[in-house]
Coordinates of C-alpha atoms in Angstrom, one line a residue:
M1 CA 117.7 142.7 -4.4
I2 CA 117.3 146.4 -5.2
T3 CA 114.6 146.7 -7.8
S4 CA 113.6 150.4 -7.7
P5 CA 115.6 153.3 -9.1
D6 CA 114.1 155.3 -6.2
N7 CA 115.8 153.1 -3.6
D8 CA 117.8 155.3 -1.2
K9 CA 121.1 153.6 -2.0
A10 CA 120.6 153.8 -5.7
R11 CA 119.5 157.4 -5.5
F12 CA 122.6 158.3 -3.4
I13 CA 125.0 156.9 -6.1
R14 CA 123.0 158.5 -8.9
N15 CA 123.1 161.9 -7.2
L16 CA 126.9 161.7 -7.2
L17 CA 126.9 162.2 -11.0
S18 CA 126.2 165.9 -10.1
K19 CA 129.3 167.9 -9.0
K20 CA 127.3 169.8 -6.4
D21 CA 126.1 166.6 -4.8
R22 CA 129.5 164.9 -5.0
Y23 CA 131.1 167.7 -3.0
A24 CA 128.2 167.9 -0.5
A25 CA 128.4 164.2 0.2
K26 CA 132.2 164.0 -0.2
H27 CA 131.8 160.8 -2.3
F28 CA 132.3 160.0 -6.0
V29 CA 131.1 157.3 -8.4
V30 CA 133.3 154.5 -9.7
E31 CA 131.9 152.2 -12.3
G32 CA 133.1 149.1 -14.0
V33 CA 135.0 146.0 -12.9
R34 CA 138.5 147.4 -12.8
L35 CA 137.6 150.6 -10.9
V36 CA 135.4 148.8 -8.4
W37 CA 138.2 146.3 -7.7
E38 CA 140.5 149.3 -6.9
A39 CA 137.9 150.9 -4.8
L40 CA 137.4 147.7 -2.7
K41 CA 141.2 147.7 -2.0
A42 CA 141.2 151.4 -0.9
P43 CA 141.8 152.3 2.8
K44 CA 138.2 153.5 3.0
P45 CA 135.8 151.1 1.4
P46 CA 132.8 152.2 -0.7
M47 CA 129.7 153.3 1.2
Y48 CA 127.5 151.4 -1.2
T49 CA 128.3 149.0 -4.1
L50 CA 125.5 147.9 -6.4
Y51 CA 125.8 145.2 -9.0
D52 CA 123.9 143.3 -11.7
A53 CA 125.0 139.7 -11.4
D54 CA 123.9 138.8 -15.0
A55 CA 126.0 141.6 -16.4
L56 CA 129.1 140.7 -14.4
A57 CA 128.8 137.0 -15.3
K58 CA 129.5 137.7 -19.0
T59 CA 133.3 138.2 -18.5
T60 CA 136.0 136.3 -16.7
E61 CA 137.0 139.4 -14.7
G62 CA 133.4 140.2 -14.0
Q63 CA 132.9 136.7 -12.6
R64 CA 135.9 137.1 -10.3
L65 CA 134.5 140.4 -9.0
L66 CA 131.0 138.9 -8.7
M67 CA 132.4 136.1 -6.4
R68 CA 134.0 138.8 -4.2
L69 CA 130.8 140.9 -4.1
I70 CA 128.7 138.0 -3.0
E71 CA 131.1 137.4 -0.1
L72 CA 130.7 141.1 0.9
V73 CA 126.9 140.8 0.6
E74 CA 127.0 138.0 3.1
D75 CA 129.3 140.0 5.4
K76 CA 126.9 143.0 5.2
K77 CA 129.6 145.3 3.8
G78 CA 127.3 147.7 2.0
V79 CA 127.1 145.6 -1.2
F80 CA 123.7 145.0 -2.8
P81 CA 122.5 143.1 -5.9
A82 CA 120.3 145.3 -8.2
T83 CA 118.3 144.9 -11.4
E84 CA 119.6 146.0 -14.8
R85 CA 117.1 148.9 -14.8
V86 CA 118.5 150.2 -11.5
M87 CA 122.1 149.9 -12.8
E88 CA 121.2 151.9 -16.0
G89 CA 120.3 154.9 -13.8
L90 CA 123.7 154.9 -12.1
S91 CA 125.7 155.5 -15.2
D92 CA 126.4 158.5 -17.4
T93 CA 127.6 156.2 -20.2
V94 CA 125.5 154.6 -23.0
T95 CA 126.5 151.1 -21.9
P96 CA 126.4 150.5 -18.1
Q97 CA 129.1 148.1 -16.9
G98 CA 127.0 146.2 -14.3
V99 CA 128.6 147.5 -11.1
A100 CA 128.9 150.9 -9.5
A101 CA 130.1 152.2 -6.1
A102 CA 129.9 155.3 -4.0
V103 CA 133.5 156.0 -2.8
P104 CA 134.6 158.5 -0.1
F105 CA 136.8 161.3 -1.3
L106 CA 140.5 160.3 -1.1
Q107 CA 142.7 161.7 1.7
W108 CA 146.5 161.9 1.2
Q109 CA 148.9 162.8 4.0
P110 CA 151.9 165.2 3.7
A111 CA 154.2 162.1 4.0
D112 CA 152.6 160.7 0.8
F113 CA 153.6 163.9 -1.1
A114 CA 157.1 164.0 0.5
E115 CA 157.8 160.5 -0.9
A116 CA 157.3 161.7 -4.5
K117 CA 160.3 162.8 -6.6
L118 CA 158.2 164.5 -9.3
H119 CA 155.4 166.9 -8.5
L120 CA 153.1 167.8 -11.3
V121 CA 151.2 171.1 -10.9
L122 CA 148.2 171.3 -13.4
D123 CA 147.3 175.0 -13.8
E124 CA 143.6 175.1 -14.8
V125 CA 143.9 172.0 -17.0
Q126 CA 140.3 171.6 -18.4
D127 CA 140.1 168.4 -20.4
P128 CA 138.9 165.3 -18.4
G129 CA 140.8 162.9 -20.7
N130 CA 144.0 164.9 -20.2
L131 CA 143.8 164.7 -16.5
G132 CA 142.9 161.0 -16.5
T133 CA 145.8 160.2 -18.8
I134 CA 148.3 162.2 -16.7
L135 CA 147.1 160.4 -13.6
R136 CA 147.6 157.0 -15.3
S137 CA 151.1 158.0 -16.4
A138 CA 151.9 159.2 -12.9
W139 CA 150.7 155.9 -11.5
A140 CA 152.7 153.8 -14.0
A141 CA 156.0 155.6 -13.3
G142 CA 155.5 155.9 -9.5
E143 CA 157.0 158.5 -7.2
T144 CA 154.9 161.2 -8.7
S145 CA 152.2 163.4 -7.1
V146 CA 149.7 165.7 -8.7
Y147 CA 148.3 169.1 -7.7
L148 CA 145.3 170.9 -9.4
T149 CA 144.9 174.6 -9.1
E150 CA 141.6 176.3 -8.6
G151 CA 139.7 176.4 -11.9
S152 CA 140.9 173.0 -13.1
V153 CA 138.6 170.2 -14.3
D154 CA 136.9 168.3 -11.5
F155 CA 139.2 165.6 -10.2
Y156 CA 136.2 163.4 -9.3
S157 CA 134.1 163.8 -12.4
P158 CA 133.0 160.5 -13.9
K159 CA 134.9 161.2 -17.1
V160 CA 138.2 161.8 -15.3
V161 CA 137.7 158.8 -13.1
R162 CA 137.1 156.5 -16.1
A163 CA 140.1 158.0 -17.9
G164 CA 142.3 157.5 -14.8
M165 CA 141.5 153.7 -14.8
G166 CA 142.2 153.4 -11.1
A167 CA 145.0 156.0 -10.7
H168 CA 142.9 158.0 -8.3
F169 CA 143.5 155.4 -5.7
K170 CA 147.3 155.3 -6.3
V171 CA 148.6 158.8 -7.0
P172 CA 148.7 161.4 -4.2
A173 CA 146.7 164.4 -5.3
A174 CA 145.7 167.8 -3.9
I175 CA 142.8 169.6 -5.6
G176 CA 141.5 173.2 -5.6
Q177 CA 144.9 174.6 -4.7
T178 CA 145.7 178.3 -4.5
W179 CA 149.3 179.3 -5.4
E180 CA 149.8 180.2 -1.7
Q181 CA 148.8 176.7 -0.7
L182 CA 151.0 175.2 -3.5
G183 CA 154.1 177.1 -2.4
D184 CA 153.7 175.8 1.1
R185 CA 153.0 172.2 0.0
L186 CA 156.0 172.2 -2.4
E187 CA 158.3 173.6 0.2
K188 CA 157.2 170.9 2.7
A189 CA 157.7 168.2 0.0
G190 CA 161.3 169.4 -0.4
V191 CA 161.0 170.6 -4.0
E192 CA 164.3 172.2 -5.2
Q193 CA 163.3 173.4 -8.6
I194 CA 160.0 174.5 -10.3
L195 CA 159.9 174.2 -14.1
L196 CA 157.2 175.6 -16.4
A197 CA 156.2 173.4 -19.3
D198 CA 154.1 176.1 -20.9
G199 CA 151.9 175.6 -23.9
G200 CA 148.4 176.4 -25.1
D201 CA 147.3 177.5 -28.5
E202 CA 148.9 181.0 -28.4
P203 CA 151.7 181.1 -31.0
I204 CA 154.1 182.7 -28.5
P205 CA 153.9 181.2 -25.0
V206 CA 153.3 184.0 -22.5
S207 CA 156.1 182.7 -20.3
K208 CA 158.7 183.7 -23.0
K209 CA 158.0 187.3 -21.9
E210 CA 159.2 186.5 -18.4
N211 CA 162.8 185.9 -19.6
L212 CA 163.0 182.6 -17.8
P213 CA 166.1 180.6 -18.5
E214 CA 165.2 177.7 -20.8
V215 CA 166.2 174.1 -20.3
S216 CA 165.4 171.0 -22.3
Y217 CA 163.5 168.3 -20.5
Y218 CA 166.3 165.8 -21.0
E219 CA 168.9 168.2 -19.6
V220 CA 167.1 168.6 -16.2
D221 CA 168.6 166.7 -13.2
W222 CA 165.4 164.8 -12.3
S223 CA 167.1 163.1 -9.3
K224 CA 166.3 166.3 -7.4
P225 CA 162.8 166.7 -6.1
T226 CA 161.2 168.8 -8.9
A227 CA 157.9 170.4 -9.6
V228 CA 156.7 170.9 -13.2
I229 CA 153.8 173.2 -14.0
I230 CA 151.6 172.1 -16.9
G231 CA 149.5 175.0 -18.3
N232 CA 145.9 175.3 -19.5
E233 CA 145.4 173.6 -22.9
A234 CA 144.1 176.8 -24.6
H235 CA 146.0 179.7 -23.1
G236 CA 148.9 178.2 -21.2
A237 CA 150.0 178.9 -17.7
G238 CA 148.7 181.8 -15.7
A239 CA 150.6 184.8 -14.2
E240 CA 151.0 183.2 -10.8
A241 CA 152.4 180.0 -12.3
R242 CA 155.0 182.1 -14.3
K243 CA 156.0 183.9 -11.1
A244 CA 156.5 180.6 -9.3
A245 CA 158.7 179.0 -12.0
T246 CA 162.5 179.1 -11.9
H247 CA 163.0 177.8 -15.5
L248 CA 161.1 177.3 -18.7
L249 CA 161.0 173.7 -19.7
R250 CA 161.3 172.8 -23.4
I251 CA 160.4 169.6 -25.2
P252 CA 162.3 169.7 -28.6
M253 CA 159.9 169.4 -31.6
P254 CA 162.1 169.4 -34.6
G255 CA 159.2 168.5 -36.8
G256 CA 157.8 172.0 -36.5
A257 CA 154.7 171.5 -34.3
E258 CA 154.0 174.5 -32.1
S259 CA 152.7 172.6 -29.1
L260 CA 152.0 169.2 -27.6
N261 CA 148.8 167.9 -26.0
A262 CA 149.1 168.5 -22.2
S263 CA 148.9 164.8 -21.3
V264 CA 151.5 163.9 -23.9
A265 CA 153.9 166.5 -22.6
A266 CA 153.3 165.5 -19.0
S267 CA 153.9 161.8 -19.9
L268 CA 157.2 162.5 -21.7
I269 CA 158.4 164.4 -18.6
I270 CA 157.2 161.7 -16.2
F271 CA 159.0 159.0 -18.0
E272 CA 162.2 161.0 -18.6
A273 CA 162.3 161.6 -14.9
L274 CA 161.8 157.9 -14.3
R275 CA 164.5 157.0 -16.8
Q276 CA 167.0 159.2 -15.0
R277 CA 166.0 157.9 -11.6
S278 CA 166.4 154.3 -12.8
Q279 CA 170.1 154.9 -13.9
P280 CA 172.7 153.2 -11.8
A281 CA 174.3 155.5 -9.2

């Protein structure tokens, strides 16, 4: 039983709440029953998992996880019971969930990206909730990969991980990408068209000035391997994104709104692509 917050394993997990320490250790924190279940099923298991048995015993799902964790304790798989006080120090939320783990950064192979039909390029998207929601939609629809350009929100931040609800372990993702790297990756993935779903709070999207041909999102042939660029929430897509795009993607808004939330726009696109892919040949 780990009883001290200064225990080396507890301290290792707690330090991962800092971005600097996350990237130095190449591990991130997952917290809560659902996320820890997903982490335990990942190709690389958590380095450490700490849990408060009393907290987990309060729910049916927690009890199921508790039984599995006890088995792993006996097998010496890096799982350790801890006190409530220790667990409180491992969370950045008001109410700790009784279980937390230190998980290695995820590694996806080129073949994983090549299997995707839809490739979402998030150009300096900043909101953790938006990224987490986009990842969940990508997981739900399947056959979707995600790329984050340099300057985007941290893929492994606790807020993004919570919002993703396990999608980190299911959706191929490449982070910190330059546009040169993206061009190479998309080419290797067989992408045939790159669409710009521009937005932001500017009244006239900057991409309009590029004279890109426009296409409605339900007129696109989503059966082709396609990349869609989602711009920054405030100022839309950057200059390099606009240069890479072949078309400006439009989502009709007859009600008069000027823009959609980035995660809403991405989800509409993801599921329209799924709808088309699901049609009989």
